[in-house]
Coordinates of C-alpha atoms in Angstrom, one line a residue:
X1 CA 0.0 0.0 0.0
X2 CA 1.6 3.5 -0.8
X3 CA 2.1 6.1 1.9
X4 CA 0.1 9.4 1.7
X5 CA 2.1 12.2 1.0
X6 CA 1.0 13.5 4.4
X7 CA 3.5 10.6 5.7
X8 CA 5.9 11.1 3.9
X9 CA 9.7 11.9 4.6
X10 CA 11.1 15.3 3.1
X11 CA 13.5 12.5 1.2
X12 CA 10.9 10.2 0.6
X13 CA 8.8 13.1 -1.1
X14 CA 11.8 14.5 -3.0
X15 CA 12.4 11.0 -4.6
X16 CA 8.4 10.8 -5.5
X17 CA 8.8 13.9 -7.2
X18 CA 11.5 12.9 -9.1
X19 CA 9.5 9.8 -10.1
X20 CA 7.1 11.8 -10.9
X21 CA 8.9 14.1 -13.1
X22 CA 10.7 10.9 -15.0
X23 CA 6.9 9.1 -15.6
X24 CA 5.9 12.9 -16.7
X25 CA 8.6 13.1 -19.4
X26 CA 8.1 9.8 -20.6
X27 CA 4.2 10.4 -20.9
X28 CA 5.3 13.7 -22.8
X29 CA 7.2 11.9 -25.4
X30 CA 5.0 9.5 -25.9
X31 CA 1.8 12.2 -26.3
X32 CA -0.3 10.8 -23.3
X33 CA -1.8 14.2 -22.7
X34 CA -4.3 12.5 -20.0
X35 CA -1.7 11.1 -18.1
X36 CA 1.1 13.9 -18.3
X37 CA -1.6 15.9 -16.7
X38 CA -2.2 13.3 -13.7
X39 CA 1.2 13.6 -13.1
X40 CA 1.9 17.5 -13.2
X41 CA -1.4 17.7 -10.6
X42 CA 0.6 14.6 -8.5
X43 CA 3.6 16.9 -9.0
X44 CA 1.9 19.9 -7.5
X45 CA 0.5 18.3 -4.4
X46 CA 3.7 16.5 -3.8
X47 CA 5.5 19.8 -3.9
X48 CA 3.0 21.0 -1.3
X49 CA 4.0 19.1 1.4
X50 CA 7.8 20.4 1.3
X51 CA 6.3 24.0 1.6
X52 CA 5.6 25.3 5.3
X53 CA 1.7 26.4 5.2
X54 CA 2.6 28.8 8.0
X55 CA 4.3 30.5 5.6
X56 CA 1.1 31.4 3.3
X57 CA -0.7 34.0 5.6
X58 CA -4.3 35.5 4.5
X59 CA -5.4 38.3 3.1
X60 CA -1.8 38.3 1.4
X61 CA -1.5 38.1 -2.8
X62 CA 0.9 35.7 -4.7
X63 CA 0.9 35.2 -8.1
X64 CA 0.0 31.9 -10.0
X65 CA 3.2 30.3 -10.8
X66 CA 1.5 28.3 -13.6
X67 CA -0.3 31.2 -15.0
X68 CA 1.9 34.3 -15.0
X69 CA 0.0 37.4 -14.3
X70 CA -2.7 36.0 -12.3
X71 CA -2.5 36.6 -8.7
X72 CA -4.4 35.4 -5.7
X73 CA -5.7 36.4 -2.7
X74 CA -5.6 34.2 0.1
X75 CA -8.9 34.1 2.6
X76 CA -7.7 31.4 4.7
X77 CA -5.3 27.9 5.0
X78 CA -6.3 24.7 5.2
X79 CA -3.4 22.0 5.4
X80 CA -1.4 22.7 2.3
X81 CA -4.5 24.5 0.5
X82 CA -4.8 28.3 0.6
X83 CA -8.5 29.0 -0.1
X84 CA -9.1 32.3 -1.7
X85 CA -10.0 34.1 -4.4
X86 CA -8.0 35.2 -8.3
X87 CA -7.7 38.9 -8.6
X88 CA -9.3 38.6 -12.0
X89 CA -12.9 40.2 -11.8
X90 CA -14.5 36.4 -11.2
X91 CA -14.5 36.8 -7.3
X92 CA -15.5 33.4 -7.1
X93 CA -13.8 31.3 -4.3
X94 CA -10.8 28.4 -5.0
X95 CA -8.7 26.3 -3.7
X96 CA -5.5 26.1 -4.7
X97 CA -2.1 23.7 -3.1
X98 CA 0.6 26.2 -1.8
X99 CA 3.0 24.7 -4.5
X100 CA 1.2 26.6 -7.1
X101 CA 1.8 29.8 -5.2
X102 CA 4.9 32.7 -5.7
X103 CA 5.5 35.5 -4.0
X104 CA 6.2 38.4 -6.2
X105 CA 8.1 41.4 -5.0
X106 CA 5.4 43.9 -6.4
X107 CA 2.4 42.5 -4.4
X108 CA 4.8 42.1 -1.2

């Protein structure tokens, strides 16, 4: 049975993501679109659990690292998910793993 990434070592987790990133390739080349996607989401959340999600404070604004120029406003934490909001007119509420999260220097 595999371990959660909840139990997981910091080593453990960094081999997992290597895994990850080797299976993630391989899908890539071979133009498994479904599957490179699984991976890049497993990638994300296994990320998450390296972060420190007292280090994500709310009402603070980070910028989404996969989608440059889109920022987000955090309402409150929840394990390794900050729930919040995209600064982009929607003001609908999301959930989003830490990993996906960048502090930018302008929105400090």
């Amino acid at each position: 049975m595999e371990k959660r990434y909840s139990q997981m070592t910091e080593y453990e987790l960094t081999q997992e993501i290597r895994q990850i990133h080797e299976q993630a390739r391989k899908a890539e080349q071979m133009g498994r679109i479904n599957e490179l996607a699984v991976l890049e989401r497993k990638n994300l959340m296994a990320r998450a659990y390296l972060l420190d999600p007292n280090d994500f404070k709310p009402d603070e604004v980070y910028e989404i690292e996969q989608d440059p120029g889109t920022f987000f406003k955090i309402s409150y934490m929840n394990g390794i998910f900050a729930w919040g909001t995209k600064l982009n007119g929607e003001n609908k509420e999301d959930a989003l793993p830490i990993s996906m999260l960048k502090r930018t220097e302008a929105r400090k």
